[in-house]
Amino acid sequence: MKAGFVGLPGSGKSTLFRAVTGSDGTGDPFRTVEVPDQRIDQLAGIYNPKKSTYAKFECHDLAGIGVDDRQEGRLFGAMRQLEALALVVRCFESDAYPYDRPEIDVAKDMEDLVSAFQVADFMMVENRIDKLEKQVLKPTKTQDQDKKELAVLTKLKGVLEGGSSIDDVALNDAEEELIRGFGFLTQKPKLVVLDLPDEGADEAALRALVPDGIDHVLAIRGSIEAEIASLDPADALEFMADYGIERPARDRLVAELYGLLGLHSFLTAGEDECRAWTIPQGASAHESAGTIHSDIQRGFIRAEVIPFVDLVAAGGFKDAKAAGHMRLEGKEYRVADGEVINFRFSV
């Protein structure tokens, strides 16, 4: 999973990046972040494995939109490679970080971000249409496919010209497949992160300013959370208690991203390794096997499945199996969140 913080200059996105990744602000503007999962900790307590491996996601801190017009093509290109965008909206006052408006304006900032995405998508669509209009006149092997792509892009161009976004358009599966490689920004899954001041914010009022259609909204006190992320675990817990923070920014962001993208995890456990594997919700046992190794998917026989709570209560896979908690499932079984699985396979 790849996600990035996106925002206008001075929005606080780099502070939030530090809060989530624990970065000190130096080095590359991306980090690989472990997805917190207490289930792995519990399994490790049972198996005492050689290693514990958490699911991971790649977090990016992207340049501010509008900082340098000459670099915006590169910026939008980087955004197109991500699976989700976290739109950071400034909700704090600070003399140290100048703000372009006389006062904080969540709605206008959101409008500017969406408008920038629409313009970027429009330019990409227009450039591709110009190329295809010439290409479809030639009797090539791809002529029929090019005509279909041109028809879809022409429809999208009209939508973008009208001030709407591509995710407002109802596309069939074939049309979706034709445009999948573009990575259109107005089609990306998005969540909004309200970067709050240290104190005094009316969170409910700020949330109400987020446009309709965005269901995933986080409110984070960025500067406080960045400081927490820089502390050792014991001091961080004390600091969180002082500020009434139940879950750190990283945990909350990950939960929202998993919900936004429709992801969850299954688990594997043993003396060598206890590990979480991220899969789409609704993934089959056969597809899930492939996340471990293509050989396991190719030689899939059955999945031995035990619910996490039953395995922990029994004290391990073997005892849970003896107690009758294990099920044998076939290729089409839909894997549920937190199930502990051992795949039988032959290659």
Short mmCIF file of C-alpha atoms in Angstrom, two decimals:
data_model
loop_
_atom_site.label_atom_id
_atom_site.label_comp_id
_atom_site.label_asym_id
_atom_site.label_seq_id
_atom_site.Cartn_x
_atom_site.Cartn_y
_atom_site.Cartn_z
CA MET A 1 0.00 0.00 0.00
CA LYS A 2 1.31 3.42 -0.99
CA ALA A 3 -0.23 6.64 0.34
CA GLY A 4 0.93 10.23 0.40
CA PHE A 5 0.26 13.49 2.21
CA VAL A 6 -0.88 16.17 -0.24
CA GLY A 7 -1.62 19.78 0.54
CA LEU A 8 -1.14 23.46 -0.13
CA PRO A 9 2.02 25.20 1.11
CA GLY A 10 1.98 25.60 4.89
CA SER A 11 -0.80 23.06 5.37
CA GLY A 12 1.23 21.05 7.89
CA LYS A 13 1.60 17.94 5.76
CA SER A 14 5.32 17.54 6.54
CA THR A 15 4.54 17.76 10.26
CA LEU A 16 1.91 15.04 9.85
CA PHE A 17 4.40 12.95 7.89
CA ARG A 18 6.75 13.14 10.88
CA ALA A 19 3.88 12.29 13.22
CA VAL A 20 3.03 9.14 11.29
CA THR A 21 6.51 7.94 10.35
CA GLY A 22 8.64 9.16 13.27
CA SER A 23 10.91 10.88 10.75
CA ASP A 24 13.02 13.79 11.97
CA GLY A 25 12.38 15.65 8.74
CA THR A 26 15.71 14.82 7.12
CA GLY A 27 16.40 12.30 4.39
CA ASP A 28 14.04 10.95 1.75
CA PRO A 29 10.43 12.23 1.81
CA PHE A 30 9.03 8.71 2.14
CA ARG A 31 9.18 6.01 4.77
CA THR A 32 8.03 2.42 5.10
CA VAL A 33 5.76 2.27 8.14
CA GLU A 34 4.77 -0.83 10.08
CA VAL A 35 1.03 -1.34 10.47
CA PRO A 36 0.34 -1.78 14.20
CA ASP A 37 -1.31 -5.11 14.99
CA GLN A 38 -1.65 -6.39 18.55
CA ARG A 39 -2.62 -9.79 17.19
CA ILE A 40 0.95 -10.31 16.00
CA ASP A 41 2.19 -9.42 19.47
CA GLN A 42 -0.16 -11.99 21.00
CA LEU A 43 0.90 -14.68 18.54
CA ALA A 44 4.53 -13.91 19.29
CA GLY A 45 3.77 -14.45 22.97
CA ILE A 46 2.54 -17.95 22.14
CA TYR A 47 5.14 -19.04 19.58
CA ASN A 48 8.22 -17.03 20.59
CA PRO A 49 9.15 -16.87 16.89
CA LYS A 50 12.51 -16.00 15.40
CA LYS A 51 10.89 -12.88 14.00
CA SER A 52 7.60 -11.03 13.93
CA THR A 53 6.61 -9.26 10.73
CA TYR A 54 3.91 -6.61 10.59
CA ALA A 55 2.14 -5.47 7.46
CA LYS A 56 3.70 -2.33 6.01
CA PHE A 57 2.73 0.68 3.96
CA GLU A 58 4.76 3.28 2.12
CA CYS A 59 4.10 6.85 3.29
CA HIS A 60 5.11 9.82 1.11
CA ASP A 61 5.45 13.52 1.90
CA LEU A 62 4.81 15.25 -1.42
CA ALA A 63 5.74 18.81 -2.32
CA GLY A 64 3.16 21.52 -1.74
CA ILE A 65 0.77 22.13 -4.62
CA GLY A 66 1.44 25.48 -6.27
CA VAL A 67 4.96 25.92 -4.87
CA ASP A 68 6.69 25.59 -8.24
CA ASP A 69 4.68 25.41 -11.47
CA ARG A 70 7.72 24.02 -13.29
CA GLN A 71 7.73 20.97 -11.01
CA GLU A 72 4.01 20.28 -10.93
CA GLY A 73 4.16 17.74 -13.74
CA ARG A 74 6.62 15.71 -11.70
CA LEU A 75 4.54 16.20 -8.53
CA PHE A 76 1.31 15.02 -10.14
CA GLY A 77 3.19 12.13 -11.75
CA ALA A 78 4.33 11.01 -8.29
CA MET A 79 0.78 11.29 -6.98
CA ARG A 80 -0.52 9.09 -9.78
CA GLN A 81 1.69 6.24 -8.54
CA LEU A 82 -0.01 6.21 -5.12
CA GLU A 83 -3.00 4.13 -4.12
CA ALA A 84 -4.51 6.76 -1.81
CA LEU A 85 -4.15 10.48 -1.14
CA ALA A 86 -4.35 12.07 2.30
CA LEU A 87 -5.46 15.66 1.70
CA VAL A 88 -4.05 17.81 4.49
CA VAL A 89 -6.07 20.92 5.32
CA ARG A 90 -4.70 23.57 7.64
CA CYS A 91 -6.81 24.40 10.69
CA PHE A 92 -4.19 26.21 12.81
CA GLU A 93 -2.74 29.71 13.03
CA SER A 94 1.03 30.16 13.00
CA ASP A 95 3.29 33.13 12.32
CA ALA A 96 6.12 30.70 11.58
CA TYR A 97 4.22 29.20 8.63
CA PRO A 98 2.60 31.95 6.52
CA TYR A 99 -0.85 31.30 5.11
CA ASP A 100 -2.14 32.73 1.83
CA ARG A 101 -5.56 33.71 3.17
CA PRO A 102 -6.56 36.28 5.82
CA GLU A 103 -8.02 33.48 7.94
CA ILE A 104 -8.30 29.71 7.98
CA ASP A 105 -10.69 28.52 5.26
CA VAL A 106 -11.13 24.75 5.12
CA ALA A 107 -13.73 24.82 2.36
CA LYS A 108 -11.63 27.04 0.07
CA ASP A 109 -8.50 24.95 0.63
CA MET A 110 -10.43 21.82 -0.29
CA GLU A 111 -11.80 23.57 -3.37
CA ASP A 112 -8.28 24.55 -4.47
CA LEU A 113 -6.96 21.01 -4.04
CA VAL A 114 -9.81 19.43 -6.00
CA SER A 115 -9.47 22.08 -8.71
CA ALA A 116 -5.74 21.34 -9.06
CA PHE A 117 -6.52 17.64 -9.50
CA GLN A 118 -9.19 18.39 -12.09
CA VAL A 119 -6.85 20.60 -14.12
CA ALA A 120 -4.08 17.99 -14.00
CA ASP A 121 -6.45 15.25 -15.17
CA PHE A 122 -7.90 17.47 -17.88
CA MET A 123 -4.45 18.20 -19.30
CA MET A 124 -3.59 14.50 -19.34
CA VAL A 125 -6.87 13.61 -21.04
CA GLU A 126 -6.52 16.38 -23.60
CA ASN A 127 -2.96 15.39 -24.50
CA ARG A 128 -3.94 11.75 -24.92
CA ILE A 129 -6.97 12.66 -27.04
CA ASP A 130 -4.80 14.76 -29.35
CA LYS A 131 -2.56 11.74 -29.90
CA LEU A 132 -5.40 9.25 -30.33
CA GLU A 133 -7.28 11.40 -32.85
CA LYS A 134 -4.32 11.04 -35.20
CA GLN A 135 -3.66 7.42 -34.26
CA VAL A 136 -7.16 6.08 -34.98
CA LEU A 137 -6.91 7.20 -38.61
CA LYS A 138 -4.17 4.64 -39.23
CA PRO A 139 -5.01 0.95 -39.87
CA THR A 140 -2.99 -0.49 -36.99
CA LYS A 141 -3.45 -3.56 -34.80
CA THR A 142 -4.63 -1.33 -31.95
CA GLN A 143 -7.05 0.77 -34.00
CA ASP A 144 -10.24 -0.70 -32.51
CA GLN A 145 -8.86 -0.44 -28.98
CA ASP A 146 -7.69 3.12 -29.63
CA LYS A 147 -11.18 4.10 -30.80
CA LYS A 148 -12.71 2.71 -27.61
CA GLU A 149 -10.17 4.57 -25.49
CA LEU A 150 -10.82 7.78 -27.42
CA ALA A 151 -14.55 7.49 -26.79
CA VAL A 152 -14.06 7.06 -23.04
CA LEU A 153 -11.56 9.91 -22.79
CA THR A 154 -13.82 12.21 -24.79
CA LYS A 155 -16.58 11.53 -22.25
CA LEU A 156 -14.20 12.25 -19.37
CA LYS A 157 -13.00 15.46 -20.99
CA GLY A 158 -16.54 16.78 -21.02
CA VAL A 159 -16.98 15.90 -17.36
CA LEU A 160 -13.77 17.66 -16.35
CA GLU A 161 -14.61 20.72 -18.48
CA GLY A 162 -17.88 20.94 -16.57
CA GLY A 163 -16.03 21.19 -13.25
CA SER A 164 -16.74 17.65 -12.08
CA SER A 165 -14.37 14.80 -11.26
CA ILE A 166 -13.79 11.45 -12.93
CA ASP A 167 -15.02 9.59 -9.86
CA ASP A 168 -18.42 11.23 -10.47
CA VAL A 169 -18.73 9.27 -13.74
CA ALA A 170 -20.37 5.85 -13.89
CA LEU A 171 -18.01 3.68 -15.94
CA ASN A 172 -18.48 0.03 -16.84
CA ASP A 173 -15.76 -2.56 -16.25
CA ALA A 174 -14.42 -2.32 -19.80
CA GLU A 175 -14.15 1.47 -19.58
CA GLU A 176 -12.45 1.25 -16.18
CA GLU A 177 -9.90 -1.14 -17.64
CA LEU A 178 -9.16 1.24 -20.52
CA ILE A 179 -8.26 4.12 -18.20
CA ARG A 180 -6.71 2.17 -15.34
CA GLY A 181 -3.14 3.01 -16.30
CA PHE A 182 -3.66 6.78 -16.19
CA GLY A 183 -3.90 7.01 -12.41
CA PHE A 184 -6.30 9.94 -12.61
CA LEU A 185 -6.10 12.11 -9.50
CA THR A 186 -9.82 12.83 -9.32
CA GLN A 187 -10.41 9.07 -9.28
CA LYS A 188 -7.98 8.31 -6.45
CA PRO A 189 -9.36 7.20 -3.07
CA LYS A 190 -8.98 10.16 -0.73
CA LEU A 191 -9.20 10.95 2.94
CA VAL A 192 -9.07 14.40 4.49
CA VAL A 193 -6.75 15.14 7.39
CA LEU A 194 -7.62 18.26 9.37
CA ASP A 195 -4.40 19.54 10.93
CA LEU A 196 -5.63 21.03 14.19
CA PRO A 197 -3.97 23.54 16.53
CA ASP A 198 -2.61 22.28 19.83
CA GLU A 199 -5.78 23.42 21.59
CA GLY A 200 -9.02 25.31 21.15
CA ALA A 201 -10.29 23.86 17.86
CA ASP A 202 -13.99 23.22 17.25
CA GLU A 203 -13.46 19.85 15.60
CA ALA A 204 -17.13 19.23 14.82
CA ALA A 205 -17.47 22.59 13.07
CA LEU A 206 -14.33 21.97 11.03
CA ARG A 207 -15.49 18.50 9.99
CA ALA A 208 -18.76 20.02 8.79
CA LEU A 209 -16.81 22.10 6.26
CA VAL A 210 -15.47 19.05 4.45
CA PRO A 211 -17.36 18.62 1.14
CA ASP A 212 -19.99 15.91 0.78
CA GLY A 213 -18.78 12.68 -0.74
CA ILE A 214 -15.68 12.34 1.43
CA ASP A 215 -16.46 9.79 4.11
CA HIS A 216 -13.00 9.38 5.61
CA VAL A 217 -11.93 12.37 7.72
CA LEU A 218 -9.25 12.49 10.39
CA ALA A 219 -8.59 15.34 12.81
CA ILE A 220 -5.03 15.35 14.15
CA ARG A 221 -3.08 17.82 16.27
CA GLY A 222 -0.06 17.58 14.03
CA SER A 223 2.60 19.35 16.07
CA ILE A 224 1.73 17.44 19.25
CA GLU A 225 1.60 14.10 17.42
CA ALA A 226 4.96 14.79 15.74
CA GLU A 227 6.50 15.37 19.14
CA ILE A 228 4.94 12.16 20.47
CA ALA A 229 6.37 10.20 17.53
CA SER A 230 9.87 11.39 18.41
CA LEU A 231 9.71 10.05 21.99
CA ASP A 232 10.55 6.62 23.32
CA PRO A 233 7.44 4.43 23.93
CA ALA A 234 7.16 5.03 27.69
CA ASP A 235 7.42 8.82 27.38
CA ALA A 236 5.06 8.78 24.40
CA LEU A 237 2.35 7.01 26.41
CA GLU A 238 2.69 9.54 29.22
CA PHE A 239 2.53 12.43 26.77
CA MET A 240 -0.57 10.96 25.10
CA ALA A 241 -2.28 10.60 28.47
CA ASP A 242 -1.56 14.25 29.28
CA TYR A 243 -3.26 15.35 26.06
CA GLY A 244 -6.09 12.82 26.13
CA ILE A 245 -4.89 11.04 23.00
CA GLU A 246 -6.01 7.39 22.98
CA ARG A 247 -4.39 6.29 19.72
CA PRO A 248 -1.35 7.81 18.01
CA ALA A 249 -1.63 9.40 14.58
CA ARG A 250 -0.04 6.42 12.83
CA ASP A 251 -2.62 3.96 14.14
CA ARG A 252 -5.54 6.21 13.25
CA LEU A 253 -4.24 6.95 9.76
CA VAL A 254 -3.65 3.27 9.03
CA ALA A 255 -7.17 2.36 10.18
CA GLU A 256 -8.67 5.01 7.89
CA LEU A 257 -6.53 3.92 4.94
CA TYR A 258 -7.50 0.28 5.38
CA GLY A 259 -11.16 1.27 5.47
CA LEU A 260 -10.78 3.62 2.50
CA LEU A 261 -9.04 1.02 0.35
CA GLY A 262 -11.08 -1.95 1.56
CA LEU A 263 -8.15 -3.86 3.04
CA HIS A 264 -7.67 -6.22 5.95
CA SER A 265 -5.16 -8.85 7.07
CA PHE A 266 -4.87 -12.56 7.58
CA LEU A 267 -2.17 -14.05 9.80
CA THR A 268 0.35 -16.85 9.68
CA ALA A 269 2.00 -18.18 12.83
CA GLY A 270 4.81 -20.52 13.77
CA GLU A 271 8.17 -20.77 15.48
CA ASP A 272 9.99 -19.27 12.51
CA GLU A 273 7.72 -16.27 12.02
CA CYS A 274 4.44 -14.66 13.01
CA ARG A 275 3.24 -12.40 10.22
CA ALA A 276 0.35 -10.24 8.99
CA TRP A 277 -0.51 -10.23 5.29
CA THR A 278 -2.57 -7.42 3.77
CA ILE A 279 -5.28 -8.44 1.29
CA PRO A 280 -8.38 -6.81 -0.22
CA GLN A 281 -11.59 -7.50 1.67
CA GLY A 282 -13.32 -10.33 -0.14
CA ALA A 283 -10.10 -11.92 -1.40
CA SER A 284 -10.30 -15.67 -1.89
CA ALA A 285 -8.11 -18.22 -0.15
CA HIS A 286 -6.43 -18.89 -3.50
CA GLU A 287 -5.64 -15.19 -4.01
CA SER A 288 -4.47 -14.85 -0.41
CA ALA A 289 -2.06 -17.75 -0.87
CA GLY A 290 -0.44 -15.79 -3.68
CA THR A 291 0.43 -12.92 -1.36
CA ILE A 292 2.81 -15.31 0.41
CA HIS A 293 4.30 -16.94 -2.68
CA SER A 294 3.21 -17.72 -6.22
CA ASP A 295 4.18 -21.39 -5.72
CA ILE A 296 1.69 -21.68 -2.85
CA GLN A 297 -1.05 -20.24 -5.02
CA ARG A 298 -0.14 -22.43 -7.99
CA GLY A 299 -0.07 -25.61 -5.91
CA PHE A 300 -3.00 -24.71 -3.63
CA ILE A 301 -4.78 -27.72 -2.12
CA ARG A 302 -6.67 -26.46 0.95
CA ALA A 303 -6.49 -23.68 3.51
CA GLU A 304 -6.42 -24.65 7.19
CA VAL A 305 -8.28 -21.78 8.86
CA ILE A 306 -8.64 -20.95 12.56
CA PRO A 307 -10.21 -17.74 13.93
CA PHE A 308 -7.63 -15.70 15.82
CA VAL A 309 -9.55 -15.65 19.11
CA ASP A 310 -9.92 -19.44 19.08
CA LEU A 311 -6.23 -20.00 18.40
CA VAL A 312 -5.19 -17.67 21.22
CA ALA A 313 -7.67 -19.23 23.64
CA ALA A 314 -6.35 -22.71 22.82
CA GLY A 315 -2.72 -21.65 23.07
CA GLY A 316 -1.65 -22.45 19.51
CA PHE A 317 -2.62 -23.88 16.13
CA LYS A 318 -2.18 -27.53 17.11
CA ASP A 319 -4.31 -27.26 20.26
CA ALA A 320 -6.96 -25.19 18.46
CA LYS A 321 -7.14 -27.87 15.77
CA ALA A 322 -7.49 -30.59 18.41
CA ALA A 323 -10.33 -28.61 19.98
CA GLY A 324 -12.19 -28.60 16.68
CA HIS A 325 -11.67 -24.95 15.75
CA MET A 326 -9.91 -25.59 12.44
CA ARG A 327 -11.79 -25.59 9.15
CA LEU A 328 -10.57 -26.80 5.76
CA GLU A 329 -11.50 -24.32 3.05
CA GLY A 330 -11.16 -24.41 -0.73
CA LYS A 331 -9.94 -21.92 -3.31
CA GLU A 332 -13.05 -19.76 -3.38
CA TYR A 333 -13.35 -19.28 0.38
CA ARG A 334 -13.44 -15.57 1.29
CA VAL A 335 -10.82 -14.90 3.92
CA ALA A 336 -11.99 -12.89 6.94
CA ASP A 337 -9.94 -10.35 8.86
CA GLY A 338 -7.60 -11.84 11.45
CA GLU A 339 -7.96 -15.48 10.50
CA VAL A 340 -4.85 -17.57 11.08
CA ILE A 341 -4.18 -19.70 8.01
CA ASN A 342 -1.88 -22.52 7.03
CA PHE A 343 -1.96 -23.33 3.32
CA ARG A 344 -1.63 -26.89 2.09
CA PHE A 345 -0.01 -26.95 -1.34
CA SER A 346 1.99 -29.14 -3.70
CA VAL A 347 4.34 -28.06 -6.50
#
